[in-house]
XYZ file of C-alpha atoms in Angstrom:
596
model
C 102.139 117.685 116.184
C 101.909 119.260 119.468
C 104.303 118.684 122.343
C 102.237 120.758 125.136
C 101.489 116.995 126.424
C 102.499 116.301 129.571
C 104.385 112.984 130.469
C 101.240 111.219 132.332
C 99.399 111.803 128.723
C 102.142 109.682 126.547
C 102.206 106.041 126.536
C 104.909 104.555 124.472
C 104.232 100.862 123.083
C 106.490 98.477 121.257
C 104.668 96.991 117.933
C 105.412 93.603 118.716
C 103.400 93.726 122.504
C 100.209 94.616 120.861
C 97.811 91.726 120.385
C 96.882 90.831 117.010
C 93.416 90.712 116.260
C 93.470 89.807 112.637
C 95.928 89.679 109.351
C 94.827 89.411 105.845
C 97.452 87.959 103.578
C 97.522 88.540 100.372
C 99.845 87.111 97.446
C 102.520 89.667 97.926
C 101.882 91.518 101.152
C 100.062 91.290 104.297
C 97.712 93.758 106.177
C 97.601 93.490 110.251
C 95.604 94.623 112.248
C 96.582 95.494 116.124
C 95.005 96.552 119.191
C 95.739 99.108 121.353
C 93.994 98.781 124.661
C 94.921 101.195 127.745
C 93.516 103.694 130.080
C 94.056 107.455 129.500
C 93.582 110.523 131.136
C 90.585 113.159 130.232
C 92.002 115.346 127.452
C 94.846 114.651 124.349
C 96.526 111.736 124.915
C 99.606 110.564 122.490
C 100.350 106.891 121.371
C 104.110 105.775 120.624
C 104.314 102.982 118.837
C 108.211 101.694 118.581
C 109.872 98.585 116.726
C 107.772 99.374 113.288
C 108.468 96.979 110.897
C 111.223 98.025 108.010
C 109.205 96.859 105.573
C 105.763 98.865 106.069
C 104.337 100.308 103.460
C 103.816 104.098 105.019
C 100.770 104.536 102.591
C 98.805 101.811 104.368
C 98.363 102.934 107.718
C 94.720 103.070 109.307
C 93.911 103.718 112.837
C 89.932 103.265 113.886
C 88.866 104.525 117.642
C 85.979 104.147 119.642
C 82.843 106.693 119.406
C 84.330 108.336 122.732
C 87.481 108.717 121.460
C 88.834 111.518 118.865
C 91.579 110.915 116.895
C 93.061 113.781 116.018
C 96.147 113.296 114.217
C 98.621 110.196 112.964
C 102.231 110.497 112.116
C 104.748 107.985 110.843
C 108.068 109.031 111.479
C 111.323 107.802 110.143
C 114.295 108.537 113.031
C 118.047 108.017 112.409
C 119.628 104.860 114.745
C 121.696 106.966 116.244
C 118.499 109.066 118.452
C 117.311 106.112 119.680
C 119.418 105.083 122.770
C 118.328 101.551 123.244
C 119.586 100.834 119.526
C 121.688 97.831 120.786
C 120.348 96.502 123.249
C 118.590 94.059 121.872
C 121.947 92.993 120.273
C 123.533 92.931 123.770
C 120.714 90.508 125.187
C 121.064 88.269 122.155
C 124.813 87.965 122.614
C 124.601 87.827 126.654
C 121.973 84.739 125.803
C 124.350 83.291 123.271
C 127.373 83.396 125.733
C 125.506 81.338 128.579
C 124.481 78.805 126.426
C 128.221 78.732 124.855
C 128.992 78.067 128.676
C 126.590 75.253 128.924
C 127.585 73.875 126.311
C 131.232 74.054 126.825
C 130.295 72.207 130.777
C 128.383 69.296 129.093
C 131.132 68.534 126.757
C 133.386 68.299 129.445
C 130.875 65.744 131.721
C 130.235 63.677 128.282
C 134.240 63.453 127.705
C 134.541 62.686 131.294
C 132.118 60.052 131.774
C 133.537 58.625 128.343
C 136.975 58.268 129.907
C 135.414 56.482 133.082
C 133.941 54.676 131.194
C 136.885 53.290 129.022
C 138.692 53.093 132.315
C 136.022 50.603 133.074
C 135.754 48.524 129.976
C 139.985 48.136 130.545
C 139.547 46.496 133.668
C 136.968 44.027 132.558
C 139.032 43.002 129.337
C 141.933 42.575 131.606
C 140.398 40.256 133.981
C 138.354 38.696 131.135
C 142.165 37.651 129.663
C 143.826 36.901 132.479
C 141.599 33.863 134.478
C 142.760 30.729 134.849
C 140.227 27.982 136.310
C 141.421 24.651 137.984
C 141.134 22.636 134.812
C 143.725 24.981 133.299
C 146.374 24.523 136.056
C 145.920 20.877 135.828
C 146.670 20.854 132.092
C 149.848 23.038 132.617
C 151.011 21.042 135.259
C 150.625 17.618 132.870
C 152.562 19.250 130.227
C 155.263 20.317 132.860
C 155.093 23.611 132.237
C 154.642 25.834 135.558
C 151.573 27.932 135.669
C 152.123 31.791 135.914
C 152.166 32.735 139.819
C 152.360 36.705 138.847
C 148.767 38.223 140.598
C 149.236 40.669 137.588
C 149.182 38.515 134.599
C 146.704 35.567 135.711
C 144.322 35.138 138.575
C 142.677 31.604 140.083
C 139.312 31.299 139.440
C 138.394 29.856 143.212
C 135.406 30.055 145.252
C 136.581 33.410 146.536
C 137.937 35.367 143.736
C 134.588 33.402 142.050
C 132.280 35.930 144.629
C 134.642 38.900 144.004
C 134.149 38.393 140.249
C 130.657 38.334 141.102
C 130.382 41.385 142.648
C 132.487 43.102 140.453
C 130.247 42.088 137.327
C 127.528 43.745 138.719
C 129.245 46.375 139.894
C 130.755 46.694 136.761
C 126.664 45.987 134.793
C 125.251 48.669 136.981
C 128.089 51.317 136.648
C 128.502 51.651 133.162
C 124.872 51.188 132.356
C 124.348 53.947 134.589
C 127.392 56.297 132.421
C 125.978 55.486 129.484
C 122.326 56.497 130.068
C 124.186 59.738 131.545
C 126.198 60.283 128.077
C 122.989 59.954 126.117
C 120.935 62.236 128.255
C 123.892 64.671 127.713
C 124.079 64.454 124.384
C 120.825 65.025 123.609
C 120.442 68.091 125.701
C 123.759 69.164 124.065
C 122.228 69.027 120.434
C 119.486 71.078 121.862
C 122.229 73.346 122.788
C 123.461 73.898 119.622
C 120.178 74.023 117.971
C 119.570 76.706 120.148
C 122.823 78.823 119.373
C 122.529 78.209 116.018
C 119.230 80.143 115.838
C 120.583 82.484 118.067
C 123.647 83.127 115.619
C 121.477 83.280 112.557
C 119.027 86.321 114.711
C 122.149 88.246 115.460
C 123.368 87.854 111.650
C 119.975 89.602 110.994
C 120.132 92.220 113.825
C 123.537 93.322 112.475
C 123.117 93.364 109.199
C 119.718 95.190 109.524
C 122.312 97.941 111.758
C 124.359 98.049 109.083
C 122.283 98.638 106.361
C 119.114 100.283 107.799
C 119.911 102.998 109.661
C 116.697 104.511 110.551
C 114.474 103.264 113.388
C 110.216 103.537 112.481
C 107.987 104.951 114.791
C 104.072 105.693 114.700
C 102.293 108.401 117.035
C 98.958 108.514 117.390
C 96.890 111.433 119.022
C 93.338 111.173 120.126
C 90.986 113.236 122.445
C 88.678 111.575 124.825
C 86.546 113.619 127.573
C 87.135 111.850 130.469
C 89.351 109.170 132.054
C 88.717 105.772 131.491
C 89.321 102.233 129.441
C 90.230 103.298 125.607
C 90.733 100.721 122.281
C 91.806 102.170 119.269
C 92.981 99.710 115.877
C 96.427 100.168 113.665
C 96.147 98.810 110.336
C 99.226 98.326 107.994
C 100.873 96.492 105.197
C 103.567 94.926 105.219
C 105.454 93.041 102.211
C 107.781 90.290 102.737
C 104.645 88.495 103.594
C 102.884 85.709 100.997
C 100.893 82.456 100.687
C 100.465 79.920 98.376
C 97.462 77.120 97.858
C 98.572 73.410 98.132
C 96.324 70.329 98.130
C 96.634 66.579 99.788
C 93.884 64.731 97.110
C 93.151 61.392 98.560
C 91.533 58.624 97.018
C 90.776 54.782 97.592
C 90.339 52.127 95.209
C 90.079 49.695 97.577
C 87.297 47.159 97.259
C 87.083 46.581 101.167
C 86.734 50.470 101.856
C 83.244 50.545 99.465
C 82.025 53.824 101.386
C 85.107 55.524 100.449
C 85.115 54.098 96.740
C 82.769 57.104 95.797
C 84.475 60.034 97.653
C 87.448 61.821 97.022
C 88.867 64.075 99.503
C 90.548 67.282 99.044
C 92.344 68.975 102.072
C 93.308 72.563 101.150
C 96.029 73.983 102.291
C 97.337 77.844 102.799
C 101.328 77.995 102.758
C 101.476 81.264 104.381
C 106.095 82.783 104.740
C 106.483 86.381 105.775
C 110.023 87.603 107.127
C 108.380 91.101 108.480
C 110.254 91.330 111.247
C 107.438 90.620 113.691
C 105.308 88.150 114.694
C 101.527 86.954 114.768
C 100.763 85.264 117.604
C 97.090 84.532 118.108
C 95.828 85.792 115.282
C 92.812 85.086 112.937
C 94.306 84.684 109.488
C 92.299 85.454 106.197
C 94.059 84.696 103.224
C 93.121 86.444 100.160
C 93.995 87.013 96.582
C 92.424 90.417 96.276
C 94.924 93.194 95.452
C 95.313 95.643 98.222
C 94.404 98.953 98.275
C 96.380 101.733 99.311
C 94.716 105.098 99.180
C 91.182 104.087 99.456
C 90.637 105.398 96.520
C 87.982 103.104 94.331
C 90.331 101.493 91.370
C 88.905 102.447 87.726
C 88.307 99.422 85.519
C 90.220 99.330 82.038
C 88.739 98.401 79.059
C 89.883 94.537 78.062
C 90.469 94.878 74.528
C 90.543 90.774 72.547
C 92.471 90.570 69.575
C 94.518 88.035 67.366
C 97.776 87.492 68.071
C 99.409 87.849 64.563
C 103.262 86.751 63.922
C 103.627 87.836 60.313
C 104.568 91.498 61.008
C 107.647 90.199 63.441
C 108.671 87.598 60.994
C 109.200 89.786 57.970
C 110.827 91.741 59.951
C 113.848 89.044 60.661
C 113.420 88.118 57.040
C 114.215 91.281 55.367
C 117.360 91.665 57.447
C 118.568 87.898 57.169
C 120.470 86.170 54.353
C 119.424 83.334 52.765
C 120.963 80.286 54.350
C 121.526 76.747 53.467
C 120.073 74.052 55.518
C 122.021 72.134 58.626
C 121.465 68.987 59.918
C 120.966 71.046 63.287
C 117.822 73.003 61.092
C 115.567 69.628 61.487
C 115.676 69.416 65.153
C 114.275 72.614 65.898
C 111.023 73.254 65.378
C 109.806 77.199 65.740
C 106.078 76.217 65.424
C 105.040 79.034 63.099
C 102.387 78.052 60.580
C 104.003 77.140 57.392
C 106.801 79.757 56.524
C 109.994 78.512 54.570
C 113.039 77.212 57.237
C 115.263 78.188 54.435
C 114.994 81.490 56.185
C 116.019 81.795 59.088
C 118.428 78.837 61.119
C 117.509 79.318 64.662
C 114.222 78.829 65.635
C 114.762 79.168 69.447
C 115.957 82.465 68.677
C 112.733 83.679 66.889
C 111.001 82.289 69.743
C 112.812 84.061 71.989
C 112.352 87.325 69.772
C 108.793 86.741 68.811
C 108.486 86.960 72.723
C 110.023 89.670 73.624
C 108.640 91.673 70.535
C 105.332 91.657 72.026
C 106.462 94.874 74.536
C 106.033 97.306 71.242
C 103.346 97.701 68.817
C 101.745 94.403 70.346
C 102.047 95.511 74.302
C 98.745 95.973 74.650
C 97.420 92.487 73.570
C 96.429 90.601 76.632
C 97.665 86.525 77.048
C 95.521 84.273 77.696
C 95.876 82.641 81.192
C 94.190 80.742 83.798
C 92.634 84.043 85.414
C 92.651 83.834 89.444
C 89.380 85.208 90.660
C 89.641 87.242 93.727
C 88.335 85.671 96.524
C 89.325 85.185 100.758
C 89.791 82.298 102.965
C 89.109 82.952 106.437
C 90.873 80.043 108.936
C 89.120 78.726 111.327
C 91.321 78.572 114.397
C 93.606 81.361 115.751
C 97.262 80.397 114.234
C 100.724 82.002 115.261
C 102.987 82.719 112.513
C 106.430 83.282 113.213
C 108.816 86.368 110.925
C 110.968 83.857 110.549
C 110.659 83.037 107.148
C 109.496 79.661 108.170
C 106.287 78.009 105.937
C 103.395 77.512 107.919
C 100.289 75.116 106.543
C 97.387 76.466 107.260
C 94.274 74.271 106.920
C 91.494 76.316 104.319
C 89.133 73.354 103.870
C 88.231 69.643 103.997
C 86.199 69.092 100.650
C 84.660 65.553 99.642
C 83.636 65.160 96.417
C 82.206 62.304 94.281
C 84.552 61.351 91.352
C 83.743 59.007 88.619
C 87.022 56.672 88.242
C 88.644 55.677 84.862
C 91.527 53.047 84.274
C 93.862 53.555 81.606
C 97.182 51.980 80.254
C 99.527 51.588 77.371
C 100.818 48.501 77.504
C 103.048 49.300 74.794
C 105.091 52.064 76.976
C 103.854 50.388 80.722
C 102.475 47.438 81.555
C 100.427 48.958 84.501
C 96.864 50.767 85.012
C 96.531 54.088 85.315
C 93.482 54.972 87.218
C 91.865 58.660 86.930
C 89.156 60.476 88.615
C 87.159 62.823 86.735
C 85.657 65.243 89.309
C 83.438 68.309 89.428
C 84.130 70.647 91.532
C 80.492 70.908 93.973
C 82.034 73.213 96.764
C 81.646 76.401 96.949
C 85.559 77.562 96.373
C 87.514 77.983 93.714
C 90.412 75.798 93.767
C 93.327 77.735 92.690
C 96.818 77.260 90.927
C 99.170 75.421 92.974
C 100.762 71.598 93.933
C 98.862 68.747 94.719
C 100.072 65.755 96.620
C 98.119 62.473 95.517
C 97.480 59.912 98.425
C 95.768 56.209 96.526
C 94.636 53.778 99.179
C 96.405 55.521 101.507
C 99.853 55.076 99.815
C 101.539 58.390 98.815
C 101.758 58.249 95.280
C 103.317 61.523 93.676
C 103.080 65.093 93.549
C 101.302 66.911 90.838
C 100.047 70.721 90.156
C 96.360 71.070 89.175
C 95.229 74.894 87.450
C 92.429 77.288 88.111
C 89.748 75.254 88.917
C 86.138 77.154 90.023
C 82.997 75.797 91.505
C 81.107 74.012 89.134
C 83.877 72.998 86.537
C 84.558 69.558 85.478
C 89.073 68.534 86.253
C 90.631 65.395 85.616
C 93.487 63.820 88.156
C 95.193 61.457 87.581
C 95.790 59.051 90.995
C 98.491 56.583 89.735
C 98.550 52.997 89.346
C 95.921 50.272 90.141
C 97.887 47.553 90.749
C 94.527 45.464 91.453
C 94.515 45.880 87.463
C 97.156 43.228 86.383
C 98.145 43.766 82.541
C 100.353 41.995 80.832
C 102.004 42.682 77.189
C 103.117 39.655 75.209
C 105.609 39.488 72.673
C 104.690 40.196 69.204
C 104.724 38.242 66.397
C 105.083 39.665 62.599
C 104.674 37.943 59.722
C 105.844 38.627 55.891
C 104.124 37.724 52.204
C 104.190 38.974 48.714
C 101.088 39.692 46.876
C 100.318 41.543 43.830
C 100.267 39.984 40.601
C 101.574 42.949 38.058
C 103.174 45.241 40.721
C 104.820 42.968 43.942
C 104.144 44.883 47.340
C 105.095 43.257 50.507
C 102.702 42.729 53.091
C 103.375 42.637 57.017
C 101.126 41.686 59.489
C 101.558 42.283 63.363
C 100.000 40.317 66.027
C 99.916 42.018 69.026
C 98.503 40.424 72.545
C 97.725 42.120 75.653
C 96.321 39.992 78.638
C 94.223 41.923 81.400
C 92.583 40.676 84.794
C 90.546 42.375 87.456
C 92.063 41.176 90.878
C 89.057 43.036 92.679
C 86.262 40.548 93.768
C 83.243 43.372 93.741
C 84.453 45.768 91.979
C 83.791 46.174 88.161
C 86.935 47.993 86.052
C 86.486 50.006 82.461
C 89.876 49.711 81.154
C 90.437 52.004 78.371
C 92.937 50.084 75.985
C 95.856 52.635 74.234
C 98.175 50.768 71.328
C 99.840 52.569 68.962
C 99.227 51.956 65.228
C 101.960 53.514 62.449
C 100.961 56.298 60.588
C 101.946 56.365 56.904
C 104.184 59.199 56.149
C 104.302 58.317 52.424
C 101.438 57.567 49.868
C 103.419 53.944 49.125
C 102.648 52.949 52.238
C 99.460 51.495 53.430
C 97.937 50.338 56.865
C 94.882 48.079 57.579
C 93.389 47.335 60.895
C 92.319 44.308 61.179
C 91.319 43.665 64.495
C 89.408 44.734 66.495
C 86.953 46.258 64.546
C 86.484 49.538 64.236
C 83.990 50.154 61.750
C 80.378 51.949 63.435
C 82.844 53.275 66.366
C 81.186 56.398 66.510
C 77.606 54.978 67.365
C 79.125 52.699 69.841
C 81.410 54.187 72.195
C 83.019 50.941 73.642
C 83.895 49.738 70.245
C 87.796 50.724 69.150
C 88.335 53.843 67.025
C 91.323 55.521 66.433
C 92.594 59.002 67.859
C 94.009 61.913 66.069
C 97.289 60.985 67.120
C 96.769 57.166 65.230
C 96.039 55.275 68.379
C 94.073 52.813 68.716
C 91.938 53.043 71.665
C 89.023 51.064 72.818
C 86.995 49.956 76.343
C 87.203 46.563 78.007
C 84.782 45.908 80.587
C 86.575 43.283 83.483
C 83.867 42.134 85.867
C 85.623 41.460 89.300
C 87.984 38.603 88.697
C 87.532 38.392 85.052
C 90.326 38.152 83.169
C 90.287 39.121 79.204
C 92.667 38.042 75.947
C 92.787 40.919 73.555
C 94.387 40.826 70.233
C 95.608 43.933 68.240
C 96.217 43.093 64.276
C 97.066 45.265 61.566
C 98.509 45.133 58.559
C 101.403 47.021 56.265
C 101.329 46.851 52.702
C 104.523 48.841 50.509
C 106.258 48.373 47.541
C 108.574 45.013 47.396
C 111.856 47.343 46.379
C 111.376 49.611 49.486
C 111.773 49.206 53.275
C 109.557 51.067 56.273
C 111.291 52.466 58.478
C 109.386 53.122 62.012
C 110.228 56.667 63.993
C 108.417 58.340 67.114
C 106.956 61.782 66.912
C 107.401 63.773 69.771
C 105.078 63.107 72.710
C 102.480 65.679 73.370
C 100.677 66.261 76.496
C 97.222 64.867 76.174
């Protein structure tokens, strides 16, 4: 670079003073765009650009300039601390700023413990006087009793029409005083905690102005040259990346029920929400945000496309592998409880089925590397904020508004009385905007009650999710206890018969609103041929042409639709029977729960 410039022809900058026009943040890095805007001389002119942040990527810098203005080269340049002579001076401001505040501090404790002990002082001389009065009635009485009153001014004082007005005045002397030191030792204390709030995050930038001399050494600069024939107003833009610097989506889904808020019944609302943390060392202030989850590009070089290849994903090489170099074992008790989920192959194998999880995992990096997992894909798409936001390099998360999206939902109530007597009410929604919603945590908001927090997956426009809002509690359900009875029947071969009764009580507490409760009760599978189950009521023969009659789901439950008109209440009875041989007994387990 040359260095025939002359000092009216350099301009040095520090990063941080330039405004920001724009930053693009992507999932694991952030590119920023600054502007330089200043008035050069006719000829080469050099930029200086100081107080780079430590964690630029070099690679990524861009610099655009006006039509009138040639830029003829850039250079990022990497200088040892010890060159730069104004290495510590920001340390010497922040410690010069921490000291003064110290010294506030230190004064205000001093006034608080001050005005504390005037004010004790105070309290002392009001309890004394308090103890020590004596009225007329009381001198009479001692005098009856022949015992002489105390004539000591120090330990008991008449209570006459003149020390009456001097109590007087005292009392409000005494009202106004302390009310006065007491507003004075709250005031105090309150600017004190904003003292130490304030040397706190002074303490914690000096931790990281040290420890960044300690360990980084090197100072970044950038210098930019251009060429512009003749004096006048320039504006040239630096683009860079920068990691340290992510986002995240997050949703508030909000939802009412409510049969007094009927324009709202149909609507759900879904504020989006941009998490955006970067600890680059600098800060945005003013800037328009974009948030994106493109990858970035670092040599401007178009990216080729790889071929997706689909296969099966087989387990049978990997297993035979652990099988030809395993003994056979007996069975343990332990064997039973662990389930490694591999079609049908012999547990007699192998013991530990976490472990040929864990290997069946990891095996995947040889011959089967190049299989791809299926996975909620996250298309690559950009969400530009509306307003100009600052966002501080301190780590900090700031929410950044994306969207307000209404959509119209179609609501479901559910329950299983058996496990909850509640209802469960769900929205089934289709996405109508024209974003894709992506992976992150959702906070669910019913009738304006927060409710819980959930996570909802890749979601794009057009595509039907389900979310589930909590409980109705407008829905009032009710599970009675069950009754069981026992007979013999069978005339060659006795088998026993049991029959459960089973009632579950519902009412709709809404007076215009209608409610399709869908009805979940579980009914025992048979695990052995001996054993046989009849359901007796409801009926739930034809279910399949009529979807509001009761069938029963893969996982044996009985499930069926109640319609409650508003305020109807509803008696339903669940029946079914259990037939098994007389010289055996059933014994009842729960499978695992699966999410539905």
């Amino acid at each position: 670079m040359s260095s025939s410039l002359n000092e009216s022809h350099i301009q040095t900058f520090a990063i941080s003073d330039l405004p920001v026009k724009n930053v693009v943040v992507y999932l694991d890095r952030a590119e920023v765009k600054r502007v330089v805007r200043t008035k050069v001389l006719a000829g080469r002119n050099r930029f200086v650009l100081k107080n780079i942040s430590p964690v630029i990527e070099s690679q990524s810098i861009r610099v655009e300039g006006q039509k009138s203005a040639l830029i003829s080269e850039v250079c990022y340049l990497e200088l040892p601390i010890s060159e730069v002579k104004d290495s510590d001076s920001k340390l010497n401001s922040l410690e010069s700023e921490k000291c003064r505040l110290e010294n506030e501090k230190t004064l205000l404790e001093d006034q608080i413990c001050l005005l504390r002990n005037q004010l004790d002082v105070l309290d002392g001389v009001a309890k004394q006087i308090g103890q020590n009065v004596l009225v007329t009635k009381d001198i009479d009485a001692l005098r009856r009793e022949n015992t002489n009153p105390p004539t000591s001014p120090a330990s008991a004082f008449l209570l006459c029409d003149d020390a009456m007005k001097n109590l007087t005045e005292f009392l409000a002397f005494y009202g106004n005083k302390a009310s006065d030191m007491k507003r004075d030792i709250r005031e105090k204390e309150k600017d004190l905690t904003c003292l130490r709030e304030k040397i706190e995050l002074l303490e914690r930038e000096l931790d990281r102005q040290r420890c960044r001399s300690e360990y980084d050494k090197r100072v970044r600069q950038i210098k930019v040259e251009i060429e512009v024939p003749e004096e006048g107003l320039v504006e040239i833009y630096l683009s860079y990346q920068v990691y340290c610097a992510n986002w995240r989506p997050c949703y508030d889904i909000r939802a009412s029920t409510s049969e007094f808020e009927s324009a709202e019944y149909t609507k759900l609302q879904v504020v989006y929400w941009g998490i955006v943390e970067q600890k680059t060392d600098e800060d945005w202030h003013d800037a328009e945000v974009i948030l994106s989850t493109a990858t970035p590009c670092l040599d401007g070089v178009l990216p080729s496309v790889p071929t997706l290849v689909a296969g099966l994903q087989r387990y049978q090489t990997q297993v035979k592998q652990l099988i030809n170099g395993t003994r056979r074992k007996p069975l343990t008790n332990d064997s039973f409880d662990e389930d490694i989920g591999i079609g049908s192959y012999d547990y007699n194998e192998y013991v530990d089925g976490n472990a040929l999880n864990k290997m069946a995992a990891t095996q995947h990096t040889g011959s089967d590397s190049d299989l791809v997992q299926p996975a909620d894909s996250i298309p690559s798409t950009y969400f530009p904020i509306e307003a100009h936001v600052a966002v501080e390099g301190n780590g900090q998360p700031q929410k950044l508004m994306i969207a307000k999206i209404e959509l119209e939902p179609q609501f479901l109530h559910e329950t299983t009385p058996s496990r909850a007597a509640s209802a469960f009410v769900s929205a089934i929604v289709t996405n109508s905007s024209d974003l894709p919603f992506l992976p992150g945590s959702a906070s669910i908001f019913l009738n304006n009650s927060f409710v819980a927090t959930t996570s909802i997956r890749s979601i794009l426009p057009g595509e039907e999710f389900r979310c589930v809002l909590g409980m109705d509690h407008a829905i009032k359900v009710e599970y009675k206890h069950g009754q069981k009875r026992n007979e013999q029947i069978g005339f060659m071969s006795k088998n026993q018969l049991t029959t459960h009764e089973q009632t579950i009580f519902l009412r709709n507490a809404k007076v215009n609103q209608c409610a399709n409760v869908t009805i979940r009760e579980p009914i025992p599978k048979p695990s052995d041929d001996k054993i046989k189950v009849t359901i007796l009521s409801p009926d739930i023969k034809n279910s399949r042409y009529n979807t509001e009659q009761a069938r029963l789901s893969k996982e044996n439950n009985l499930e069926w639709v109640v319609n409650l008109q508003p305020g109807e209440q509803k008696i339903v009875t669940v029946r079914y029977g259990i037939e098994y041989p007389l010289s055996e007994n059933v014994v009842y387990t729960i499978a695992h729960l699966r999410n539905r």
